Amino acid sequence: MKKRVLSGIQPTGSVHIGNYLGALKNWVKIQYDYDSIYCIVDLHAITAFQNPGELRAKILELAGILLAIGIDPEHSALVVQSSVPEHAELAWMLTCVTPVGWLERMTQYKAKSEAQESVGDGLLQYPVLMAADILLYQAHVVPVGDDQTQHLELARDIAQRFNSLYGDTFTMPETRLPAVGARIMGLDDPEKKMSKSTAGSGHAIALLDPPDAIRKKLMRATTDSNPAVDFDTMGAGVRNLLTIYQGFTEASTEEVRAKFSGMRYGDLKKQVAEAVVAALEPVQQRYREITADQGYLADVLTQGAERVSIPAKDTVEKAKRAMGLFTRA
Ligand code: ATP
Ligand code: MG
């Protein structure tokens, strides 16, 4: 039997090139090597307020984008998290074995809660729900960006704690980061990771941005006080542009060095912009074709939920038995 891969993305904001290079590109690349389940994690999205109409639309938009980049629904299950109730059910069982201190230490929680006056319990619980997503399917491999490394470690800690308290129940998941692009930085501030939830028109490039918008954003990207690319002294902004180029073209590090050494920033930005536009134009074309038929998208999501229902039920049943909860005959 093939091993299982599981990953998720929130249907919030606009999917950006950081999501793509950090996680989604790997989803596509490794999908046939595994029994693949990819989730649109709407229960995670509501840890921050979402306009209901917009959230509904974003779920379908995201499904369209995932198909457009090459997720094959004949092979991989594309699942909306809230349509499989076992995610939330298992999350509660895992909550009960998770010390609050573990959650309060999470850097994403600290960063996201600092920005808010009143912090919802969901934001604290976020990594437990994420652990449930992964452990529910007994996933072996979880392809994510670098910002999720700490949450993955926590998922393993929770699994280990459950297994030692109640007996072997969960598979230990392994984190899979990409060789290039595990942490794409904001174009406006290369000290901060590119995020869907960060405001500012110059911050991120969305996968559905029109070519001219992509060019404009890259031309305005923050660099440093050097006039041209110097691999020994370059700052985070220039390094980020080179990473974006490498991620989209799959050029080797040597090729990137040879091509860009000494190049003026204006020319560098043009080259990066053309590489991004060339990679995203076909994705945008497929997106338009796929989303012309909204019924098709809904069918794919329904099928996805049906396909994962049995493994999800199996794990919840196993966890309930392990804990001594009542299970129906
Ligand atoms: P939000 O700001 O709402 O948390 P996000 O951009 O972090 O949005 P998520 O839906 O939380 O997006 O994450 C989806 C996937 O994209 C995860 O695997 C995450 O690790 C990855 N990812 C997010 N941002 C980046 C980035 N800047 N570089 C590389 N990978 C990223
Ligand atoms: Mg995030």
mmCIF file of C-alpha atoms and ligand atoms in Angstrom:
data_model
loop_
_atom_site.group_PDB
_atom_site.id
_atom_site.type_symbol
_atom_site.label_atom_id
_atom_site.label_comp_id
_atom_site.label_asym_id
_atom_site.label_seq_id
_atom_site.Cartn_x
_atom_site.Cartn_y
_atom_site.Cartn_z
ATOM 1 C CA MET A 1 0.000 0.000 0.000
ATOM 2 C CA LYS A 2 1.222 3.511 -0.753
ATOM 3 C CA LYS A 3 2.137 5.782 2.119
ATOM 4 C CA ARG A 4 -0.144 8.721 2.748
ATOM 5 C CA VAL A 5 0.531 12.413 2.206
ATOM 6 C CA LEU A 6 -1.669 15.081 3.795
ATOM 7 C CA SER A 7 -1.539 18.853 3.699
ATOM 8 C CA GLY A 8 -3.882 21.812 3.915
ATOM 9 C CA ILE A 9 -4.318 25.447 3.009
ATOM 10 C CA GLN A 10 -6.717 28.049 4.386
ATOM 11 C CA PRO A 11 -9.358 29.535 2.078
ATOM 12 C CA THR A 12 -8.525 33.084 3.148
ATOM 13 C CA GLY A 13 -7.109 35.991 1.201
ATOM 14 C CA SER A 14 -5.383 35.321 -2.114
ATOM 15 C CA VAL A 15 -3.143 32.311 -2.648
ATOM 16 C CA HIS A 16 0.352 33.670 -3.251
ATOM 17 C CA ILE A 17 3.662 32.539 -4.684
ATOM 18 C CA GLY A 18 4.927 31.774 -1.163
ATOM 19 C CA ASN A 19 2.125 29.230 -0.702
ATOM 20 C CA TYR A 20 2.932 27.841 -4.130
ATOM 21 C CA LEU A 21 6.712 27.527 -3.814
ATOM 22 C CA GLY A 22 6.606 26.544 -0.143
ATOM 23 C CA ALA A 23 3.884 23.937 -0.264
ATOM 24 C CA LEU A 24 1.561 23.610 -3.271
ATOM 25 C CA LYS A 25 4.264 22.889 -5.826
ATOM 26 C CA ASN A 26 5.336 19.905 -3.718
ATOM 27 C CA TRP A 27 1.717 18.747 -3.397
ATOM 28 C CA VAL A 28 1.565 18.416 -7.159
ATOM 29 C CA LYS A 29 5.046 16.971 -7.518
ATOM 30 C CA ILE A 30 4.652 14.116 -5.039
ATOM 31 C CA GLN A 31 0.944 13.381 -5.424
ATOM 32 C CA TYR A 32 1.381 10.160 -7.444
ATOM 33 C CA ASP A 33 4.016 8.754 -5.101
ATOM 34 C CA TYR A 34 1.471 8.651 -2.288
ATOM 35 C CA ASP A 35 -2.125 8.164 -1.387
ATOM 36 C CA SER A 36 -2.720 11.922 -1.392
ATOM 37 C CA ILE A 37 -5.223 13.967 0.567
ATOM 38 C CA TYR A 38 -5.231 17.752 0.262
ATOM 39 C CA CYS A 39 -7.524 19.829 2.443
ATOM 40 C CA ILE A 40 -9.091 23.238 2.134
ATOM 41 C CA VAL A 41 -9.053 24.008 5.836
ATOM 42 C CA ASP A 42 -12.073 26.234 6.352
ATOM 43 C CA LEU A 43 -12.282 25.392 10.071
ATOM 44 C CA HIS A 44 -8.825 26.914 10.398
ATOM 45 C CA ALA A 45 -9.925 29.986 8.455
ATOM 46 C CA ILE A 46 -12.612 30.847 11.012
ATOM 47 C CA THR A 47 -10.014 31.270 13.772
ATOM 48 C CA ALA A 48 -10.177 34.853 12.440
ATOM 49 C CA PHE A 49 -13.511 36.435 11.489
ATOM 50 C CA GLN A 50 -14.504 35.679 7.893
ATOM 51 C CA ASN A 51 -17.342 37.252 5.990
ATOM 52 C CA PRO A 52 -19.591 34.192 5.331
ATOM 53 C CA GLY A 53 -20.306 34.979 1.691
ATOM 54 C CA GLU A 54 -16.657 35.631 0.974
ATOM 55 C CA LEU A 55 -15.568 32.466 2.751
ATOM 56 C CA ARG A 56 -17.963 30.372 0.656
ATOM 57 C CA ALA A 57 -16.602 31.936 -2.521
ATOM 58 C CA LYS A 58 -12.973 31.523 -1.402
ATOM 59 C CA ILE A 59 -13.444 27.788 -0.858
ATOM 60 C CA LEU A 60 -14.463 27.277 -4.483
ATOM 61 C CA GLU A 61 -11.803 29.690 -5.749
ATOM 62 C CA LEU A 62 -9.146 27.751 -3.861
ATOM 63 C CA ALA A 63 -10.434 24.433 -5.217
ATOM 64 C CA GLY A 64 -10.167 25.927 -8.719
ATOM 65 C CA ILE A 65 -6.607 27.096 -8.082
ATOM 66 C CA LEU A 66 -5.525 23.709 -6.732
ATOM 67 C CA LEU A 67 -6.861 21.961 -9.818
ATOM 68 C CA ALA A 68 -5.310 24.614 -12.072
ATOM 69 C CA ILE A 69 -1.804 24.084 -10.642
ATOM 70 C CA GLY A 70 -2.110 20.366 -11.336
ATOM 71 C CA ILE A 71 -3.741 18.541 -8.434
ATOM 72 C CA ASP A 72 -5.345 15.553 -10.150
ATOM 73 C CA PRO A 73 -8.764 14.874 -8.617
ATOM 74 C CA GLU A 74 -8.818 11.392 -10.159
ATOM 75 C CA HIS A 75 -5.860 10.516 -7.988
ATOM 76 C CA SER A 76 -5.743 12.923 -5.057
ATOM 77 C CA ALA A 77 -8.661 13.562 -2.731
ATOM 78 C CA LEU A 78 -9.463 17.269 -2.553
ATOM 79 C CA VAL A 79 -11.410 17.778 0.660
ATOM 80 C CA VAL A 80 -13.070 20.676 2.430
ATOM 81 C CA GLN A 81 -12.217 20.155 6.092
ATOM 82 C CA SER A 82 -15.654 21.050 7.496
ATOM 83 C CA SER A 83 -17.341 18.484 5.235
ATOM 84 C CA VAL A 84 -15.640 15.667 7.154
ATOM 85 C CA PRO A 85 -16.839 16.056 10.769
ATOM 86 C CA GLU A 86 -14.143 13.701 12.111
ATOM 87 C CA HIS A 87 -11.551 16.516 11.879
ATOM 88 C CA ALA A 88 -13.325 18.439 14.629
ATOM 89 C CA GLU A 89 -14.200 15.306 16.561
ATOM 90 C CA LEU A 90 -10.609 14.102 16.750
ATOM 91 C CA ALA A 91 -9.425 17.633 17.533
ATOM 92 C CA TRP A 92 -11.410 17.530 20.783
ATOM 93 C CA MET A 93 -9.832 14.238 21.841
ATOM 94 C CA LEU A 94 -6.381 15.641 21.096
ATOM 95 C CA THR A 95 -7.192 18.889 22.930
ATOM 96 C CA CYS A 96 -7.666 16.817 26.052
ATOM 97 C CA VAL A 97 -4.107 15.450 25.920
ATOM 98 C CA THR A 98 -2.451 18.784 25.026
ATOM 99 C CA PRO A 99 -0.987 21.030 27.740
ATOM 100 C CA VAL A 100 -1.919 24.705 27.261
ATOM 101 C CA GLY A 101 1.748 25.625 27.742
ATOM 102 C CA TRP A 102 2.656 23.790 24.523
ATOM 103 C CA LEU A 103 0.166 25.950 22.617
ATOM 104 C CA GLU A 104 1.153 29.243 24.210
ATOM 105 C CA ARG A 105 4.729 28.665 23.057
ATOM 106 C CA MET A 106 3.816 28.565 19.354
ATOM 107 C CA THR A 107 5.370 31.494 17.500
ATOM 108 C CA GLN A 108 2.458 31.813 15.057
ATOM 109 C CA TYR A 109 0.046 32.076 17.984
ATOM 110 C CA LYS A 110 2.222 34.717 19.605
ATOM 111 C CA ALA A 111 2.508 36.728 16.384
ATOM 112 C CA LYS A 112 -1.170 36.485 15.414
ATOM 113 C CA SER A 113 -2.503 37.110 18.938
ATOM 114 C CA GLU A 114 -0.283 40.154 19.501
ATOM 115 C CA ALA A 115 -2.079 41.921 16.672
ATOM 116 C CA GLN A 116 -5.488 41.466 18.347
ATOM 117 C CA GLU A 117 -7.191 43.041 21.318
ATOM 118 C CA SER A 118 -9.173 39.968 22.233
ATOM 119 C CA VAL A 119 -7.769 36.576 21.317
ATOM 120 C CA GLY A 120 -10.188 33.817 20.343
ATOM 121 C CA ASP A 121 -9.716 30.352 21.813
ATOM 122 C CA GLY A 122 -9.643 29.020 18.240
ATOM 123 C CA LEU A 123 -6.370 30.778 17.573
ATOM 124 C CA LEU A 124 -4.764 28.981 20.510
ATOM 125 C CA GLN A 125 -6.312 25.647 19.451
ATOM 126 C CA TYR A 126 -5.254 26.036 15.815
ATOM 127 C CA PRO A 127 -2.264 23.664 16.019
ATOM 128 C CA VAL A 128 -4.358 20.984 17.755
ATOM 129 C CA LEU A 129 -6.852 21.061 14.894
ATOM 130 C CA MET A 130 -3.914 20.863 12.506
ATOM 131 C CA ALA A 131 -2.576 17.828 14.394
ATOM 132 C CA ALA A 132 -6.047 16.279 14.052
ATOM 133 C CA ASP A 133 -6.050 16.897 10.262
ATOM 134 C CA ILE A 134 -2.791 15.002 9.937
ATOM 135 C CA LEU A 135 -3.315 12.212 12.485
ATOM 136 C CA LEU A 136 -6.879 11.568 11.288
ATOM 137 C CA TYR A 137 -5.500 10.117 8.051
ATOM 138 C CA GLN A 138 -2.459 8.472 9.634
ATOM 139 C CA ALA A 139 -0.366 10.601 7.267
ATOM 140 C CA HIS A 140 3.302 9.724 6.830
ATOM 141 C CA VAL A 141 4.380 12.868 5.015
ATOM 142 C CA VAL A 142 3.225 16.490 5.334
ATOM 143 C CA PRO A 143 4.523 18.921 2.682
ATOM 144 C CA VAL A 144 4.449 22.452 4.131
ATOM 145 C CA GLY A 145 6.383 25.709 4.190
ATOM 146 C CA ASP A 146 8.973 26.376 6.840
ATOM 147 C CA ASP A 147 6.564 28.427 8.999
ATOM 148 C CA GLN A 148 4.679 25.205 9.803
ATOM 149 C CA THR A 149 7.709 23.280 11.109
ATOM 150 C CA GLN A 150 6.913 24.119 14.719
ATOM 151 C CA HIS A 151 3.267 23.057 14.329
ATOM 152 C CA LEU A 152 4.406 19.753 12.822
ATOM 153 C CA GLU A 153 6.696 19.138 15.789
ATOM 154 C CA LEU A 154 3.748 19.799 18.059
ATOM 155 C CA ALA A 155 1.611 17.337 16.060
ATOM 156 C CA ARG A 156 4.272 14.694 16.666
ATOM 157 C CA ASP A 157 4.402 15.566 20.387
ATOM 158 C CA ILE A 158 0.633 15.258 20.646
ATOM 159 C CA ALA A 159 0.663 11.922 18.780
ATOM 160 C CA GLN A 160 3.419 10.620 21.022
ATOM 161 C CA ARG A 161 1.617 11.700 24.158
ATOM 162 C CA PHE A 162 -1.639 10.102 23.027
ATOM 163 C CA ASN A 163 0.149 6.905 22.008
ATOM 164 C CA SER A 164 1.951 6.634 25.325
ATOM 165 C CA LEU A 165 -1.191 7.355 27.373
ATOM 166 C CA TYR A 166 -3.617 5.166 25.405
ATOM 167 C CA GLY A 167 -1.543 2.784 23.304
ATOM 168 C CA ASP A 168 -0.300 2.962 19.729
ATOM 169 C CA THR A 169 -2.964 4.813 17.758
ATOM 170 C CA PHE A 170 -1.337 7.356 15.445
ATOM 171 C CA THR A 171 1.330 7.262 12.731
ATOM 172 C CA MET A 172 4.200 9.701 13.332
ATOM 173 C CA PRO A 173 4.108 12.280 10.521
ATOM 174 C CA GLU A 174 7.227 13.589 8.834
ATOM 175 C CA THR A 175 7.677 17.230 7.710
ATOM 176 C CA ARG A 176 8.564 17.712 4.034
ATOM 177 C CA LEU A 177 10.048 21.099 3.113
ATOM 178 C CA PRO A 178 11.000 22.104 -0.429
ATOM 179 C CA ALA A 179 14.718 22.497 -1.248
ATOM 180 C CA VAL A 180 14.010 25.995 -2.618
ATOM 181 C CA GLY A 181 11.318 28.396 -1.395
ATOM 182 C CA ALA A 182 10.463 27.005 2.051
ATOM 183 C CA ARG A 183 10.066 30.590 3.271
ATOM 184 C CA ILE A 184 9.290 33.272 0.708
ATOM 185 C CA MET A 185 9.509 36.737 2.195
ATOM 186 C CA GLY A 186 7.203 39.728 1.684
ATOM 187 C CA LEU A 187 8.208 41.891 -1.293
ATOM 188 C CA ASP A 188 7.641 45.034 0.747
ATOM 189 C CA ASP A 189 9.466 43.756 3.841
ATOM 190 C CA PRO A 190 11.926 40.904 3.319
ATOM 191 C CA GLU A 191 12.189 40.359 7.077
ATOM 192 C CA LYS A 192 8.597 39.054 7.217
ATOM 193 C CA LYS A 193 7.230 35.952 5.516
ATOM 194 C CA MET A 194 4.783 36.514 2.675
ATOM 195 C CA SER A 195 1.286 35.910 4.101
ATOM 196 C CA LYS A 196 -2.266 35.927 2.834
ATOM 197 C CA SER A 197 -3.341 37.822 5.921
ATOM 198 C CA THR A 198 -0.808 40.652 5.611
ATOM 199 C CA ALA A 199 -2.230 43.837 4.107
ATOM 200 C CA GLY A 200 -0.544 45.998 1.491
ATOM 201 C CA SER A 201 -0.678 45.896 -2.292
ATOM 202 C CA GLY A 202 3.092 45.475 -2.599
ATOM 203 C CA HIS A 203 3.393 42.587 -0.132
ATOM 204 C CA ALA A 204 2.514 39.435 -2.060
ATOM 205 C CA ILE A 205 2.051 38.174 -5.604
ATOM 206 C CA ALA A 206 -1.184 36.249 -5.937
ATOM 207 C CA LEU A 207 -1.317 33.273 -8.285
ATOM 208 C CA LEU A 208 -4.224 34.961 -10.051
ATOM 209 C CA ASP A 209 -2.585 38.410 -10.362
ATOM 210 C CA PRO A 210 -2.630 39.690 -13.968
ATOM 211 C CA PRO A 211 0.826 39.823 -15.623
ATOM 212 C CA ASP A 212 1.050 43.603 -15.363
ATOM 213 C CA ALA A 213 0.326 43.572 -11.657
ATOM 214 C CA ILE A 214 3.035 40.930 -11.178
ATOM 215 C CA ARG A 215 5.570 43.058 -13.075
ATOM 216 C CA LYS A 216 4.647 46.182 -11.157
ATOM 217 C CA LYS A 217 4.911 44.521 -7.748
ATOM 218 C CA LEU A 218 8.286 42.983 -8.538
ATOM 219 C CA MET A 219 9.695 46.246 -9.924
ATOM 220 C CA ARG A 220 8.770 47.897 -6.609
ATOM 221 C CA ALA A 221 10.183 45.098 -4.406
ATOM 222 C CA THR A 222 12.470 46.169 -1.575
ATOM 223 C CA THR A 223 16.158 45.437 -2.254
ATOM 224 C CA ASP A 224 19.163 47.018 -0.539
ATOM 225 C CA SER A 225 21.690 49.803 -1.025
ATOM 226 C CA ASN A 226 23.894 47.856 -3.468
ATOM 227 C CA PRO A 227 23.381 48.745 -7.148
ATOM 228 C CA ALA A 228 23.757 45.210 -8.442
ATOM 229 C CA VAL A 229 23.731 41.560 -7.366
ATOM 230 C CA ASP A 230 26.672 40.654 -5.164
ATOM 231 C CA PHE A 231 26.336 37.135 -3.753
ATOM 232 C CA ASP A 232 28.646 37.910 -0.816
ATOM 233 C CA THR A 233 26.899 41.011 0.512
ATOM 234 C CA MET A 234 23.321 40.834 -0.732
ATOM 235 C CA GLY A 235 20.442 41.466 1.640
ATOM 236 C CA ALA A 236 17.306 39.434 2.288
ATOM 237 C CA GLY A 237 15.250 41.229 -0.395
ATOM 238 C CA VAL A 238 17.610 40.351 -3.229
ATOM 239 C CA ARG A 239 18.056 36.809 -1.950
ATOM 240 C CA ASN A 240 14.256 36.488 -1.924
ATOM 241 C CA LEU A 241 14.002 37.591 -5.565
ATOM 242 C CA LEU A 242 16.631 35.041 -6.570
ATOM 243 C CA THR A 243 14.784 32.320 -4.653
ATOM 244 C CA ILE A 244 11.550 33.203 -6.435
ATOM 245 C CA TYR A 245 13.355 32.981 -9.778
ATOM 246 C CA GLN A 246 14.903 29.646 -8.863
ATOM 247 C CA GLY A 247 11.618 28.251 -7.572
ATOM 248 C CA PHE A 248 9.756 29.035 -10.761
ATOM 249 C CA THR A 249 12.471 28.098 -13.264
ATOM 250 C CA GLU A 250 14.060 25.164 -11.385
ATOM 251 C CA ALA A 251 17.462 26.618 -12.322
ATOM 252 C CA SER A 252 20.358 25.232 -10.286
ATOM 253 C CA THR A 253 22.127 27.400 -7.715
ATOM 254 C CA GLU A 254 25.195 27.534 -10.013
ATOM 255 C CA GLU A 255 23.071 28.672 -12.947
ATOM 256 C CA VAL A 256 21.479 31.397 -10.836
ATOM 257 C CA ARG A 257 24.876 32.591 -9.661
ATOM 258 C CA ALA A 258 26.309 32.679 -13.174
ATOM 259 C CA LYS A 259 23.278 34.428 -14.628
ATOM 260 C CA PHE A 260 22.764 37.117 -12.006
ATOM 261 C CA SER A 261 26.207 37.959 -10.606
ATOM 262 C CA GLY A 262 26.756 41.671 -11.150
ATOM 263 C CA MET A 263 23.324 42.250 -12.710
ATOM 264 C CA ARG A 264 21.701 45.580 -11.888
ATOM 265 C CA TYR A 265 18.587 45.340 -9.731
ATOM 266 C CA GLY A 266 16.293 46.771 -12.400
ATOM 267 C CA ASP A 267 17.311 44.012 -14.820
ATOM 268 C CA LEU A 268 17.140 41.345 -12.129
ATOM 269 C CA LYS A 269 13.570 42.354 -11.324
ATOM 270 C CA LYS A 270 12.576 42.210 -14.994
ATOM 271 C CA GLN A 271 13.991 38.710 -15.345
ATOM 272 C CA VAL A 272 12.237 37.525 -12.193
ATOM 273 C CA ALA A 273 8.961 39.080 -13.337
ATOM 274 C CA GLU A 274 9.114 37.351 -16.725
ATOM 275 C CA ALA A 275 9.856 33.991 -15.085
ATOM 276 C CA VAL A 276 6.879 34.365 -12.727
ATOM 277 C CA VAL A 277 4.537 35.540 -15.486
ATOM 278 C CA ALA A 278 5.598 32.667 -17.771
ATOM 279 C CA ALA A 279 4.882 30.135 -15.018
ATOM 280 C CA LEU A 280 1.558 31.628 -13.917
ATOM 281 C CA GLU A 281 -0.064 32.411 -17.265
ATOM 282 C CA PRO A 282 -0.902 28.760 -18.056
ATOM 283 C CA VAL A 283 -2.177 28.285 -14.483
ATOM 284 C CA GLN A 284 -4.496 31.270 -14.904
ATOM 285 C CA GLN A 285 -5.709 29.953 -18.261
ATOM 286 C CA ARG A 286 -6.558 26.560 -16.722
ATOM 287 C CA TYR A 287 -8.208 28.308 -13.776
ATOM 288 C CA ARG A 288 -10.560 30.146 -16.136
ATOM 289 C CA GLU A 289 -11.454 26.901 -17.921
ATOM 290 C CA ILE A 290 -12.024 24.940 -14.716
ATOM 291 C CA THR A 291 -14.106 27.575 -12.952
ATOM 292 C CA ALA A 292 -16.369 28.043 -15.955
ATOM 293 C CA ASP A 293 -18.089 24.926 -14.613
ATOM 294 C CA GLN A 294 -18.836 25.524 -10.922
ATOM 295 C CA GLY A 295 -20.843 22.291 -10.790
ATOM 296 C CA TYR A 296 -17.678 20.365 -11.619
ATOM 297 C CA LEU A 297 -15.847 21.938 -8.679
ATOM 298 C CA ALA A 298 -18.637 21.063 -6.282
ATOM 299 C CA ASP A 299 -18.590 17.453 -7.580
ATOM 300 C CA VAL A 300 -14.840 17.172 -7.042
ATOM 301 C CA LEU A 301 -15.208 18.357 -3.444
ATOM 302 C CA THR A 302 -18.130 16.027 -2.738
ATOM 303 C CA GLN A 303 -16.197 13.081 -4.157
ATOM 304 C CA GLY A 304 -13.134 14.037 -2.129
ATOM 305 C CA ALA A 305 -15.119 14.021 1.107
ATOM 306 C CA GLU A 306 -16.652 10.653 0.242
ATOM 307 C CA ARG A 307 -13.279 9.111 -0.514
ATOM 308 C CA VAL A 308 -11.721 10.053 2.826
ATOM 309 C CA SER A 309 -14.748 9.289 4.936
ATOM 310 C CA ILE A 310 -13.777 5.656 5.645
ATOM 311 C CA PRO A 311 -10.183 6.271 6.805
ATOM 312 C CA ALA A 312 -11.426 9.247 8.869
ATOM 313 C CA LYS A 313 -14.108 7.152 10.583
ATOM 314 C CA ASP A 314 -11.625 4.316 11.171
ATOM 315 C CA THR A 315 -9.205 6.567 13.027
ATOM 316 C CA VAL A 316 -11.856 8.215 15.175
ATOM 317 C CA GLU A 317 -13.217 4.784 16.079
ATOM 318 C CA LYS A 318 -9.713 3.618 16.974
ATOM 319 C CA ALA A 319 -9.055 6.715 19.109
ATOM 320 C CA LYS A 320 -12.425 6.377 20.861
ATOM 321 C CA ARG A 321 -11.780 2.743 21.725
ATOM 322 C CA ALA A 322 -8.289 3.592 22.934
ATOM 323 C CA MET A 323 -9.672 6.265 25.262
ATOM 324 C CA GLY A 324 -12.587 4.174 26.497
ATOM 325 C CA LEU A 325 -15.254 6.359 24.899
ATOM 326 C CA PHE A 326 -18.528 4.693 23.944
ATOM 327 C CA THR A 327 -18.635 3.224 20.472
ATOM 328 C CA ARG A 328 -21.827 1.996 18.877
ATOM 329 C CA ALA A 329 -22.028 -1.705 18.071
HETATM 330 P P1 ATP B 1 -2.276 33.259 6.681
HETATM 331 O O1 ATP B 1 -1.548 34.555 6.736
HETATM 332 O O2 ATP B 1 -3.764 33.417 6.622
HETATM 333 O O3 ATP B 1 -1.829 32.269 7.739
HETATM 334 P P2 ATP B 1 -0.579 31.919 4.777
HETATM 335 O O4 ATP B 1 -0.041 32.660 3.626
HETATM 336 O O5 ATP B 1 0.348 31.630 5.908
HETATM 337 O O6 ATP B 1 -1.905 32.641 5.253
HETATM 338 P P3 ATP B 1 -1.665 29.234 4.970
HETATM 339 O O7 ATP B 1 -2.975 28.829 4.385
HETATM 340 O O8 ATP B 1 -1.585 29.457 6.446
HETATM 341 O O9 ATP B 1 -1.165 30.540 4.196
HETATM 342 O O10 ATP B 1 -0.559 28.157 4.585
HETATM 343 C C1 ATP B 1 -0.657 27.287 3.467
HETATM 344 C C2 ATP B 1 0.693 26.656 3.171
HETATM 345 O O11 ATP B 1 1.577 27.640 2.623
HETATM 346 C C3 ATP B 1 1.416 26.110 4.416
HETATM 347 O O12 ATP B 1 2.036 24.890 4.063
HETATM 348 C C4 ATP B 1 2.457 27.158 4.714
HETATM 349 O O13 ATP B 1 3.593 26.614 5.360
HETATM 350 C C5 ATP B 1 2.809 27.639 3.323
HETATM 351 N N1 ATP B 1 3.314 29.018 3.334
HETATM 352 C C6 ATP B 1 2.644 30.103 3.787
HETATM 353 N N2 ATP B 1 3.376 31.213 3.610
HETATM 354 C C7 ATP B 1 4.548 30.821 3.057
HETATM 355 C C8 ATP B 1 5.724 31.511 2.640
HETATM 356 N N3 ATP B 1 5.818 32.829 2.783
HETATM 357 N N4 ATP B 1 6.736 30.807 2.100
HETATM 358 C C9 ATP B 1 6.634 29.463 1.952
HETATM 359 N N5 ATP B 1 5.557 28.742 2.321
HETATM 360 C C10 ATP B 1 4.519 29.403 2.864
HETATM 361 MG MG MG B 2 -0.385 30.696 7.670
#
